[in-house]
Coordinates of N, CA and C and ligand atoms in Angstrom, one line a residue:
M1108 N -57.8 -37.9 -172.6 CA -56.8 -38.7 -173.3 C -56.0 -39.5 -172.2
G1109 N -55.8 -40.8 -172.5 CA -55.0 -41.6 -171.6 C -53.5 -41.4 -171.9
I1110 N -52.7 -42.1 -171.2 CA -51.2 -42.1 -171.5 C -51.0 -42.9 -172.8
N1111 N -50.3 -42.3 -173.8 CA -50.1 -43.0 -175.1 C -48.7 -43.3 -175.3
I1112 N -48.4 -44.5 -175.7 CA -47.1 -44.9 -176.1 C -47.2 -45.4 -177.5
A1113 N -46.4 -44.8 -178.4 CA -46.4 -45.1 -179.8 C -45.2 -46.0 -180.1
I1114 N -45.4 -47.1 -180.8 CA -44.3 -48.0 -181.2 C -44.4 -48.2 -182.7
D1115 N -43.5 -47.6 -183.5 CA -43.5 -47.8 -184.9 C -42.3 -48.6 -185.3
G1116 N -42.4 -49.1 -186.6 CA -41.2 -49.8 -187.1 C -41.6 -50.7 -188.2
P1117 N -40.6 -51.3 -188.9 CA -40.9 -52.1 -190.0 C -41.5 -53.5 -189.6
S1118 N -42.0 -54.3 -190.5 CA -42.6 -55.6 -190.2 C -41.5 -56.5 -189.7
G1119 N -41.8 -57.3 -188.7 CA -40.9 -58.3 -188.2 C -39.9 -57.8 -187.2
A1120 N -40.1 -56.5 -186.7 CA -39.1 -56.0 -185.8 C -39.4 -56.4 -184.3
G1121 N -40.5 -57.1 -184.2 CA -40.9 -57.6 -182.9 C -41.9 -56.7 -182.2
K1122 N -42.4 -55.8 -182.9 CA -43.3 -54.8 -182.3 C -44.5 -55.4 -181.6
S1123 N -45.2 -56.4 -182.2 CA -46.4 -56.8 -181.6 C -46.1 -57.7 -180.3
T1124 N -45.2 -58.6 -180.4 CA -44.9 -59.4 -179.2 C -44.4 -58.6 -178.1
L1125 N -43.5 -57.7 -178.4 CA -42.9 -56.8 -177.4 C -43.9 -55.9 -176.8
S1126 N -44.7 -55.3 -177.7 CA -45.7 -54.3 -177.2 C -46.8 -55.0 -176.3
R1127 N -47.1 -56.2 -176.7 CA -48.1 -56.9 -175.9 C -47.6 -57.2 -174.5
K1128 N -46.3 -57.6 -174.4 CA -45.7 -57.9 -173.1 C -45.6 -56.6 -172.3
L1129 N -45.2 -55.6 -172.9 CA -45.0 -54.3 -172.3 C -46.3 -53.8 -171.7
A1130 N -47.4 -53.9 -172.5 CA -48.7 -53.5 -172.1 C -49.1 -54.3 -170.9
E1131 N -48.8 -55.5 -170.9 CA -49.2 -56.4 -169.7 C -48.5 -55.9 -168.5
R1132 N -47.3 -55.6 -168.6 CA -46.5 -55.1 -167.5 C -47.0 -53.8 -166.9
L1133 N -47.4 -52.9 -167.9 CA -47.8 -51.5 -167.5 C -49.3 -51.4 -167.2
N1134 N -50.0 -52.5 -167.5 CA -51.4 -52.5 -167.4 C -52.1 -51.5 -168.4
Y1135 N -51.6 -51.5 -169.6 CA -52.2 -50.6 -170.6 C -52.9 -51.6 -171.6
I1136 N -53.7 -51.0 -172.5 CA -54.3 -51.8 -173.6 C -53.3 -51.8 -174.7
Y1137 N -53.1 -52.9 -175.3 CA -52.2 -53.0 -176.5 C -53.1 -52.9 -177.8
V1138 N -52.8 -52.0 -178.6 CA -53.6 -51.8 -179.8 C -52.6 -52.1 -181.0
D1139 N -53.0 -53.2 -181.7 CA -52.2 -53.6 -182.9 C -52.9 -53.0 -184.1
T1140 N -52.4 -51.9 -184.6 CA -53.1 -51.2 -185.7 C -52.9 -52.0 -187.0
G1141 N -51.9 -52.8 -187.2 CA -51.7 -53.5 -188.4 C -52.9 -54.4 -188.6
A1142 N -53.5 -54.9 -187.5 CA -54.7 -55.8 -187.7 C -55.8 -55.1 -188.4
L1143 N -55.9 -53.8 -188.2 CA -57.0 -53.0 -188.9 C -56.8 -53.0 -190.4
Y1144 N -55.5 -52.7 -190.8 CA -55.2 -52.7 -192.2 C -55.3 -54.1 -192.8
R1145 N -54.9 -55.1 -192.0 CA -55.0 -56.5 -192.5 C -56.5 -56.9 -192.7
T1146 N -57.4 -56.4 -191.9 CA -58.8 -56.7 -192.0 C -59.3 -56.1 -193.3
V1147 N -59.0 -54.9 -193.6 CA -59.4 -54.3 -194.9 C -58.7 -55.1 -196.0
G1148 N -57.5 -55.5 -195.9 CA -56.8 -56.3 -196.9 C -57.5 -57.6 -197.1
L1149 N -58.0 -58.2 -196.0 CA -58.6 -59.5 -196.1 C -60.0 -59.4 -196.9
Y1150 N -60.7 -58.3 -196.6 CA -62.0 -58.1 -197.3 C -61.7 -58.0 -198.8
I1151 N -60.7 -57.2 -199.2 CA -60.3 -56.9 -200.6 C -59.9 -58.3 -201.3
L1152 N -59.1 -59.1 -200.5 CA -58.7 -60.4 -201.0 C -59.9 -61.3 -201.3
R1153 N -60.8 -61.3 -200.3 CA -62.0 -62.2 -200.4 C -62.9 -61.8 -201.6
K1154 N -62.9 -60.5 -201.8 CA -63.8 -59.9 -202.9 C -63.1 -60.0 -204.2
K1155 N -61.9 -60.5 -204.2 CA -61.0 -60.6 -205.5 C -60.9 -59.2 -206.1
I1156 N -60.7 -58.2 -205.3 CA -60.5 -56.8 -205.8 C -58.9 -56.7 -205.9
D1157 N -58.5 -56.0 -207.0 CA -57.1 -55.7 -207.1 C -56.7 -54.7 -206.0
P1158 N -55.8 -55.1 -205.1 CA -55.4 -54.2 -204.0 C -54.7 -52.9 -204.4
S1159 N -54.2 -52.9 -205.6 CA -53.5 -51.7 -206.1 C -54.5 -50.7 -206.8
D1160 N -55.7 -51.2 -207.0 CA -56.7 -50.4 -207.7 C -57.3 -49.4 -206.7
V1161 N -56.8 -48.2 -206.6 CA -57.2 -47.3 -205.5 C -58.7 -47.0 -205.6
E1162 N -59.2 -46.8 -206.8 CA -60.7 -46.5 -206.9 C -61.6 -47.6 -206.4
K1163 N -61.2 -48.8 -206.8 CA -62.0 -50.0 -206.4 C -61.9 -50.2 -204.9
V1164 N -60.7 -50.1 -204.3 CA -60.5 -50.3 -202.9 C -61.4 -49.2 -202.1
E1165 N -61.3 -48.0 -202.6 CA -62.0 -46.9 -201.9 C -63.5 -47.2 -202.0
A1166 N -64.0 -47.6 -203.2 CA -65.4 -47.9 -203.4 C -65.9 -49.0 -202.4
A1167 N -65.0 -49.9 -202.0 CA -65.4 -51.0 -201.2 C -65.6 -50.6 -199.7
L1168 N -65.0 -49.5 -199.3 CA -64.9 -49.2 -197.9 C -66.3 -49.1 -197.2
P1169 N -67.3 -48.5 -197.9 CA -68.6 -48.5 -197.2 C -69.2 -49.8 -196.9
E1170 N -68.7 -50.9 -197.5 CA -69.2 -52.2 -197.2 C -68.5 -52.9 -196.0
I1171 N -67.5 -52.1 -195.5 CA -66.6 -52.7 -194.5 C -66.9 -52.1 -193.1
E1172 N -67.1 -53.0 -192.1 CA -67.1 -52.5 -190.7 C -66.0 -53.2 -189.9
V1173 N -65.1 -52.5 -189.4 CA -64.0 -53.1 -188.6 C -64.2 -52.7 -187.2
S1174 N -64.1 -53.7 -186.3 CA -64.2 -53.3 -184.9 C -63.2 -54.2 -184.1
L1175 N -62.8 -53.6 -183.0 CA -61.9 -54.3 -182.1 C -62.5 -54.6 -180.8
R1176 N -62.2 -55.8 -180.2 CA -62.7 -56.1 -178.8 C -61.5 -56.6 -178.0
Y1177 N -61.5 -56.3 -176.7 CA -60.4 -56.8 -175.9 C -61.0 -57.8 -174.9
I1178 N -60.4 -59.0 -174.9 CA -60.9 -60.0 -173.9 C -59.6 -60.5 -173.2
N1179 N -59.6 -60.4 -171.9 CA -58.4 -60.7 -171.1 C -57.1 -60.1 -171.7
G1180 N -57.2 -58.9 -172.1 CA -56.0 -58.2 -172.6 C -55.6 -58.6 -174.1
E1181 N -56.4 -59.6 -174.7 CA -56.1 -60.0 -176.0 C -57.0 -59.2 -177.0
Q1182 N -56.4 -58.8 -178.1 CA -57.2 -58.0 -179.1 C -57.8 -59.0 -180.1
Y1183 N -59.1 -58.8 -180.3 CA -59.8 -59.6 -181.4 C -60.3 -58.6 -182.4
V1184 N -60.2 -59.0 -183.7 CA -60.7 -58.0 -184.7 C -61.9 -58.7 -185.5
Y1185 N -62.8 -57.8 -185.8 CA -64.1 -58.3 -186.4 C -64.3 -57.6 -187.7
L1186 N -64.6 -58.4 -188.7 CA -64.9 -57.8 -190.1 C -66.4 -58.1 -190.3
N1187 N -67.2 -57.0 -190.3 CA -68.6 -57.1 -190.4 C -69.2 -58.1 -189.5
G1188 N -68.7 -58.1 -188.2 CA -69.3 -58.9 -187.2 C -68.6 -60.3 -187.1
E1189 N -67.8 -60.7 -188.0 CA -67.1 -62.0 -188.0 C -65.7 -61.9 -187.4
D1190 N -65.4 -62.7 -186.5 CA -64.1 -62.7 -185.8 C -63.1 -63.2 -186.9
V1191 N -62.2 -62.3 -187.3 CA -61.2 -62.7 -188.4 C -59.8 -62.6 -187.8
S1192 N -59.7 -62.7 -186.5 CA -58.4 -62.5 -185.8 C -57.3 -63.5 -186.3
S1193 N -57.7 -64.8 -186.7 CA -56.7 -65.6 -187.2 C -56.6 -65.5 -188.7
D1194 N -57.7 -65.3 -189.4 CA -57.6 -65.2 -190.9 C -56.7 -64.1 -191.4
I1195 N -56.6 -63.0 -190.6 CA -55.8 -61.9 -191.1 C -54.3 -62.2 -191.0
R1196 N -54.0 -63.3 -190.4 CA -52.5 -63.6 -190.2 C -52.0 -64.4 -191.3
I1197 N -52.8 -64.8 -192.3 CA -52.2 -65.7 -193.4 C -51.3 -64.8 -194.2
H1198 N -50.3 -65.5 -194.8 CA -49.2 -64.8 -195.5 C -49.7 -63.9 -196.6
E1199 N -50.7 -64.4 -197.3 CA -51.2 -63.6 -198.5 C -51.8 -62.2 -198.0
V1200 N -52.4 -62.2 -196.9 CA -53.0 -61.0 -196.4 C -52.0 -59.9 -196.1
S1201 N -50.8 -60.2 -195.7 CA -49.7 -59.2 -195.4 C -49.5 -58.3 -196.6
Q1202 N -49.4 -58.9 -197.8 CA -49.1 -58.1 -199.0 C -50.4 -57.2 -199.3
Y1203 N -51.5 -57.8 -199.2 CA -52.8 -57.0 -199.4 C -52.9 -55.9 -198.4
A1204 N -52.5 -56.1 -197.2 CA -52.6 -55.1 -196.1 C -51.6 -53.9 -196.5
S1205 N -50.4 -54.3 -196.9 CA -49.4 -53.3 -197.2 C -49.9 -52.4 -198.4
L1206 N -50.5 -53.1 -199.4 CA -51.0 -52.3 -200.6 C -52.2 -51.4 -200.3
V1207 N -53.2 -52.0 -199.5 CA -54.3 -51.1 -199.2 C -54.0 -50.0 -198.3
S1208 N -52.9 -50.2 -197.5 CA -52.6 -49.2 -196.5 C -52.0 -47.9 -197.2
A1209 N -51.6 -48.1 -198.5 CA -51.1 -46.9 -199.2 C -52.3 -46.1 -199.8
V1210 N -53.5 -46.5 -199.6 CA -54.6 -45.8 -200.1 C -55.1 -44.8 -199.1
P1211 N -55.0 -43.5 -199.4 CA -55.4 -42.4 -198.4 C -56.7 -42.6 -197.7
A1212 N -57.7 -43.1 -198.6 CA -59.1 -43.2 -198.0 C -59.1 -44.3 -196.9
V1213 N -58.3 -45.4 -197.1 CA -58.2 -46.4 -196.1 C -57.6 -45.9 -194.8
R1214 N -56.6 -45.1 -194.9 CA -56.0 -44.5 -193.7 C -57.0 -43.6 -193.0
R1215 N -57.7 -42.8 -193.7 CA -58.7 -42.0 -193.1 C -59.8 -42.8 -192.4
F1216 N -60.2 -43.9 -193.1 CA -61.3 -44.8 -192.6 C -60.9 -45.4 -191.3
L1217 N -59.6 -45.7 -191.1 CA -59.2 -46.4 -189.8 C -58.7 -45.4 -188.8
F1218 N -58.5 -44.1 -189.1 CA -57.9 -43.2 -188.2 C -58.8 -43.0 -187.0
E1219 N -60.1 -42.8 -187.1 CA -60.9 -42.5 -186.0 C -60.9 -43.6 -184.9
T1220 N -61.0 -44.9 -185.4 CA -60.9 -46.0 -184.5 C -59.7 -46.0 -183.6
Q1221 N -58.6 -45.6 -184.2 CA -57.3 -45.6 -183.5 C -57.3 -44.4 -182.5
R1222 N -57.8 -43.3 -182.9 CA -57.8 -42.1 -182.0 C -58.7 -42.3 -180.8
R1223 N -59.9 -42.9 -181.1 CA -60.9 -43.1 -180.0 C -60.3 -44.0 -178.9
L1224 N -59.6 -45.1 -179.4 CA -59.0 -46.0 -178.4 C -58.0 -45.3 -177.5
A1225 N -57.2 -44.4 -178.1 CA -56.1 -43.7 -177.4 C -56.7 -42.6 -176.5
E1226 N -57.9 -42.1 -176.8 CA -58.6 -41.2 -176.0 C -59.2 -41.8 -174.7
E1227 N -59.7 -43.0 -175.0 CA -60.4 -43.7 -173.9 C -59.5 -44.5 -172.9
H1228 N -58.3 -44.9 -173.4 CA -57.5 -45.8 -172.5 C -56.1 -45.3 -172.5
D1229 N -55.3 -45.9 -171.5 CA -53.9 -45.8 -171.6 C -53.5 -46.9 -172.6
V1230 N -52.8 -46.5 -173.7 CA -52.5 -47.5 -174.7 C -51.0 -47.6 -175.1
I1231 N -50.7 -48.8 -175.6 CA -49.4 -48.9 -176.3 C -50.0 -49.3 -177.7
M1232 N -49.7 -48.4 -178.6 CA -50.2 -48.6 -180.0 C -49.1 -48.9 -180.9
D1233 N -49.1 -50.0 -181.7 CA -48.0 -50.2 -182.6 C -48.5 -50.1 -184.1
G1234 N -47.6 -49.7 -184.9 CA -48.0 -49.5 -186.3 C -46.8 -48.9 -187.1
R1235 N -47.1 -48.1 -188.1 CA -46.1 -47.5 -188.9 C -46.1 -45.9 -188.8
D1236 N -47.2 -45.4 -188.5 CA -47.4 -43.9 -188.5 C -48.0 -43.4 -187.1
I1237 N -47.8 -44.2 -186.1 CA -48.5 -43.8 -184.8 C -47.9 -42.6 -184.2
G1238 N -46.6 -42.5 -184.1 CA -45.9 -41.4 -183.6 C -45.9 -40.2 -184.5
T1239 N -46.0 -40.4 -185.8 CA -46.0 -39.3 -186.7 C -47.3 -38.7 -187.1
V1240 N -48.4 -39.6 -187.2 CA -49.7 -39.1 -187.7 C -50.8 -39.3 -186.7
V1241 N -50.9 -40.6 -186.2 CA -52.1 -40.9 -185.4 C -52.0 -40.3 -184.0
L1242 N -50.9 -40.4 -183.3 CA -50.7 -39.9 -182.0 C -49.5 -39.0 -181.9
P1243 N -49.5 -37.8 -182.6 CA -48.3 -37.0 -182.6 C -47.9 -36.5 -181.2
D1244 N -48.9 -36.5 -180.3 CA -48.6 -36.0 -178.9 C -48.4 -37.1 -177.9
A1245 N -48.1 -38.3 -178.4 CA -47.9 -39.4 -177.5 C -46.7 -39.1 -176.5
E1246 N -46.9 -39.6 -175.3 CA -45.9 -39.3 -174.2 C -44.6 -40.0 -174.5
V1247 N -44.6 -41.2 -175.1 CA -43.4 -41.9 -175.5 C -43.6 -42.4 -176.9
K1248 N -42.5 -42.2 -177.7 CA -42.5 -42.7 -179.1 C -41.2 -43.5 -179.3
I1249 N -41.4 -44.7 -179.8 CA -40.3 -45.6 -180.0 C -40.3 -46.1 -181.4
F1250 N -39.2 -46.1 -182.1 CA -39.1 -46.7 -183.4 C -38.2 -47.9 -183.2
L1251 N -38.9 -49.0 -183.4 CA -38.3 -50.3 -183.1 C -37.9 -51.0 -184.5
T1252 N -36.6 -51.3 -184.5 CA -36.2 -51.8 -185.8 C -35.1 -53.0 -185.6
A1253 N -34.8 -53.7 -186.7 CA -33.8 -54.7 -186.7 C -33.4 -54.9 -188.2
S1254 N -32.3 -55.6 -188.5 CA -31.9 -55.8 -189.9 C -33.0 -56.6 -190.6
A1255 N -33.0 -56.4 -191.9 CA -34.0 -57.2 -192.7 C -33.8 -58.7 -192.6
E1256 N -32.6 -59.2 -192.5 CA -32.3 -60.6 -192.4 C -32.8 -61.1 -191.0
V1257 N -32.6 -60.4 -190.0 CA -33.0 -60.8 -188.6 C -34.6 -60.8 -188.6
R1258 N -35.2 -59.8 -189.2 CA -36.6 -59.7 -189.2 C -37.3 -60.9 -190.0
A1259 N -36.6 -61.2 -191.2 CA -37.1 -62.3 -192.0 C -37.0 -63.6 -191.3
Q1260 N -35.9 -63.8 -190.6 CA -35.7 -65.1 -189.8 C -36.8 -65.2 -188.8
R1261 N -37.1 -64.1 -188.1 CA -38.1 -64.2 -187.0 C -39.5 -64.5 -187.6
R1262 N -39.8 -63.8 -188.7 CA -41.1 -64.0 -189.4 C -41.2 -65.5 -189.9
Y1263 N -40.1 -65.9 -190.5 CA -40.1 -67.3 -191.0 C -40.4 -68.3 -189.9
N1264 N -39.7 -68.1 -188.7 CA -39.9 -69.1 -187.6 C -41.4 -69.0 -187.2
E1265 N -42.0 -67.8 -187.2 CA -43.4 -67.6 -186.8 C -44.3 -68.4 -187.7
L1266 N -44.1 -68.2 -189.0 CA -44.9 -68.9 -190.0 C -44.8 -70.4 -190.0
L1267 N -43.5 -70.9 -189.7 CA -43.3 -72.3 -189.6 C -44.1 -72.9 -188.4
E1268 N -44.1 -72.1 -187.3 CA -44.8 -72.5 -186.1 C -46.3 -72.6 -186.4
R1269 N -46.8 -71.7 -187.3 CA -48.2 -71.8 -187.6 C -48.5 -72.8 -188.7
G1270 N -47.5 -73.6 -189.1 CA -47.6 -74.6 -190.1 C -47.7 -74.2 -191.5
Q1271 N -47.3 -72.9 -191.8 CA -47.4 -72.4 -193.2 C -46.1 -72.8 -193.9
Q1272 N -46.3 -73.2 -195.2 CA -45.2 -73.7 -196.0 C -44.6 -72.5 -196.8
V1273 N -43.4 -72.0 -196.3 CA -42.8 -70.9 -197.0 C -41.3 -71.1 -196.9
S1274 N -40.5 -70.5 -197.8 CA -39.1 -70.6 -197.7 C -38.5 -69.3 -197.1
Y1275 N -37.4 -69.4 -196.5 CA -36.8 -68.2 -195.9 C -36.5 -67.2 -196.9
K1276 N -36.1 -67.6 -198.1 CA -35.8 -66.7 -199.2 C -37.0 -65.9 -199.6
Q1277 N -38.1 -66.6 -199.7 CA -39.4 -65.9 -200.0 C -39.8 -64.9 -198.9
V1278 N -39.6 -65.3 -197.7 CA -40.0 -64.4 -196.6 C -39.1 -63.2 -196.6
L1279 N -37.8 -63.4 -196.8 CA -36.8 -62.2 -196.9 C -37.2 -61.3 -198.0
A1280 N -37.6 -61.9 -199.2 CA -38.0 -61.0 -200.3 C -39.2 -60.3 -200.0
D1281 N -40.2 -60.9 -199.3 CA -41.4 -60.2 -198.9 C -41.2 -59.1 -197.9
V1282 N -40.3 -59.4 -197.0 CA -39.9 -58.3 -196.0 C -39.4 -57.1 -196.7
C1283 N -38.5 -57.3 -197.6 CA -37.8 -56.2 -198.3 C -38.9 -55.5 -199.2
R1284 N -39.8 -56.2 -199.8 CA -40.7 -55.6 -200.7 C -41.7 -54.7 -199.8
R1285 N -42.1 -55.3 -198.6 CA -43.0 -54.5 -197.8 C -42.3 -53.3 -197.2
D1286 N -41.0 -53.4 -196.8 CA -40.3 -52.2 -196.3 C -40.3 -51.1 -197.4
E1287 N -40.0 -51.5 -198.6 CA -40.0 -50.6 -199.7 C -41.3 -49.9 -199.9
Q1288 N -42.4 -50.7 -199.9 CA -43.7 -50.1 -200.1 C -44.1 -49.2 -198.9
D1289 N -43.8 -49.7 -197.7 CA -44.3 -48.9 -196.5 C -43.5 -47.6 -196.3
M1290 N -42.2 -47.7 -196.7 CA -41.4 -46.5 -196.5 C -41.5 -45.4 -197.7
N1291 N -41.9 -45.9 -198.8 CA -41.9 -45.0 -200.0 C -43.3 -44.5 -200.4
R1292 N -44.3 -44.9 -199.7 CA -45.7 -44.5 -200.1 C -45.8 -43.0 -199.8
S1293 N -46.7 -42.3 -200.5 CA -46.8 -40.8 -200.3 C -47.5 -40.5 -199.0
V1294 N -48.5 -41.3 -198.6 CA -49.2 -40.9 -197.4 C -48.6 -41.7 -196.2
A1295 N -48.4 -41.0 -195.1 CA -48.0 -41.6 -193.8 C -46.9 -42.7 -194.0
P1296 N -45.8 -42.4 -194.7 CA -44.8 -43.4 -194.9 C -44.1 -43.8 -193.6
L1297 N -43.6 -45.0 -193.5 CA -42.9 -45.5 -192.3 C -41.6 -44.7 -192.2
K1298 N -41.5 -43.9 -191.1 CA -40.3 -43.2 -190.7 C -40.3 -42.9 -189.2
P1299 N -39.2 -42.8 -188.6 CA -39.2 -42.4 -187.2 C -39.7 -41.0 -187.0
A1300 N -40.5 -40.8 -185.9 CA -40.9 -39.4 -185.6 C -39.6 -38.7 -185.1
E1301 N -39.6 -37.4 -185.2 CA -38.4 -36.7 -184.8 C -38.0 -36.9 -183.4
D1302 N -39.1 -37.0 -182.5 CA -38.9 -37.1 -181.1 C -38.9 -38.5 -180.6
S1303 N -38.7 -39.5 -181.5 CA -38.8 -40.9 -181.1 C -37.4 -41.4 -180.7
V1304 N -37.4 -42.4 -179.8 CA -36.2 -43.1 -179.5 C -36.0 -44.3 -180.4
I1305 N -34.9 -44.5 -181.0 CA -34.7 -45.6 -181.9 C -34.1 -46.8 -181.2
V1306 N -34.8 -47.9 -181.2 CA -34.4 -49.1 -180.5 C -34.1 -50.2 -181.6
D1307 N -32.9 -50.6 -181.7 CA -32.5 -51.7 -182.7 C -32.3 -53.0 -182.0
T1308 N -33.1 -54.0 -182.3 CA -33.1 -55.3 -181.6 C -32.3 -56.4 -182.3
S1309 N -31.6 -56.0 -183.4 CA -30.9 -57.0 -184.2 C -30.1 -58.0 -183.4
D1310 N -29.3 -57.4 -182.4 CA -28.4 -58.3 -181.6 C -29.0 -58.6 -180.2
C1311 N -30.3 -58.4 -180.1 CA -30.9 -58.7 -178.7 C -31.8 -59.9 -178.7
S1312 N -31.8 -60.6 -177.6 CA -32.8 -61.6 -177.4 C -34.1 -61.0 -177.1
F1313 N -35.1 -61.8 -177.1 CA -36.5 -61.2 -176.8 C -36.4 -60.5 -175.4
D1314 N -35.9 -61.2 -174.4 CA -35.9 -60.7 -173.0 C -35.1 -59.4 -173.0
E1315 N -33.9 -59.4 -173.7 CA -33.1 -58.2 -173.7 C -33.9 -57.0 -174.3
S1316 N -34.6 -57.3 -175.4 CA -35.3 -56.2 -176.1 C -36.4 -55.7 -175.2
L1317 N -37.1 -56.6 -174.5 CA -38.2 -56.2 -173.6 C -37.6 -55.3 -172.5
A1318 N -36.5 -55.7 -171.9 CA -35.9 -54.9 -170.8 C -35.5 -53.5 -171.3
L1319 N -35.0 -53.5 -172.5 CA -34.6 -52.2 -173.2 C -35.8 -51.3 -173.4
L1320 N -36.8 -51.9 -173.9 CA -38.0 -51.1 -174.1 C -38.6 -50.6 -172.8
Y1321 N -38.7 -51.5 -171.8 CA -39.3 -51.1 -170.5 C -38.5 -49.9 -169.9
Q1322 N -37.2 -50.1 -170.0 CA -36.4 -49.0 -169.4 C -36.6 -47.7 -170.2
T1323 N -36.6 -47.8 -171.5 CA -36.8 -46.5 -172.3 C -38.2 -45.9 -172.0
V1324 N -39.2 -46.7 -171.8 CA -40.5 -46.1 -171.5 C -40.5 -45.5 -170.1
Q1325 N -39.9 -46.2 -169.1 CA -39.9 -45.7 -167.8 C -39.2 -44.3 -167.7
E1326 N -38.0 -44.3 -168.4 CA -37.2 -43.0 -168.4 C -38.1 -41.9 -169.0
R1327 N -38.7 -42.2 -170.2 CA -39.5 -41.1 -170.8 C -40.7 -40.7 -170.0
L1328 N -41.3 -41.6 -169.4 CA -42.5 -41.3 -168.6 C -42.2 -40.4 -167.3
R1329 N -40.9 -40.6 -166.9 CA -40.5 -39.9 -165.7 C -40.2 -38.4 -166.0
R1330 N -39.9 -38.2 -167.2 CA -39.6 -36.8 -167.6 C -40.7 -35.8 -167.4
P1331 N -40.4 -34.6 -166.9 CA -41.5 -33.7 -166.7 C -42.1 -33.2 -168.1
Ligands
DC1141 O1 -47.8 -54.6 -188.6 P1 -48.4 -55.5 -189.7 O2 -47.4 -56.3 -190.5 O3 -49.5 -56.4 -189.2 O4 -49.1 -54.5 -190.8 C1 -49.7 -54.9 -192.0 C2 -49.5 -53.8 -193.0 O5 -50.3 -52.7 -192.6 C3 -48.1 -53.2 -193.2 O6 -47.5 -53.6 -194.3 C4 -48.3 -51.7 -193.3 C5 -49.7 -51.4 -192.8 N1 -49.8 -50.6 -191.6 C6 -49.8 -49.2 -191.8 O7 -49.6 -48.8 -192.9 N2 -49.9 -48.4 -190.8 C7 -50.1 -48.9 -189.5 N3 -50.3 -48.1 -188.5 C8 -50.0 -50.3 -189.3 C9 -49.9 -51.1 -190.4

């Protein structure tokens, strides 16, 4: 087992950008587990399957092969051999990912991929259930959060930068809906692990958040 750092939290808390930077600094591999759920979501969307139909989603899983590759520290995700790293970022896929992630068979399907990476490398893994389910023995567990408004604003800016046409109001509504779904599902709901450090970045700039995270990780790793 490598050294494992688990970073969980709601969407838009800055997990992926902060985790990526932190991994760079520590020379760890950054594993974005949301990308795995997004890839399953993308397949379901392309096949026009209802993402809330548990049986149909489960039946589609044998047709799906998801793999990750790391090139210069960047994570690329493949769906049946096709690089879908940018396709999984479209707005519509977020909602599909959230819905398929509530299907227990989907979580089981992706569990091994996540465990294997953590066994083979020093990782910073971000997601919703990393500290609670996937890596319960992680050396450091962080629950990264921010207010829904701040998270929606960040997501909105990100989507604008990618040239997507959305309104702030719509993004805020989507953030709240996904929080609701991710926190209230019966399997692996989004919640802080008991031994996690809660880091709230609502009032922090990116650099302040990164410094805070780095310090938290260093303190925890130094503990016997
Ligand atoms: O982090 P993200 O927004 O890319 O994740 C997309 C969806 O996947 C999110 O709504 C919840 C789900 N997810 C999950 O259930 N467990 C994880 N470890 C990561 C993501």
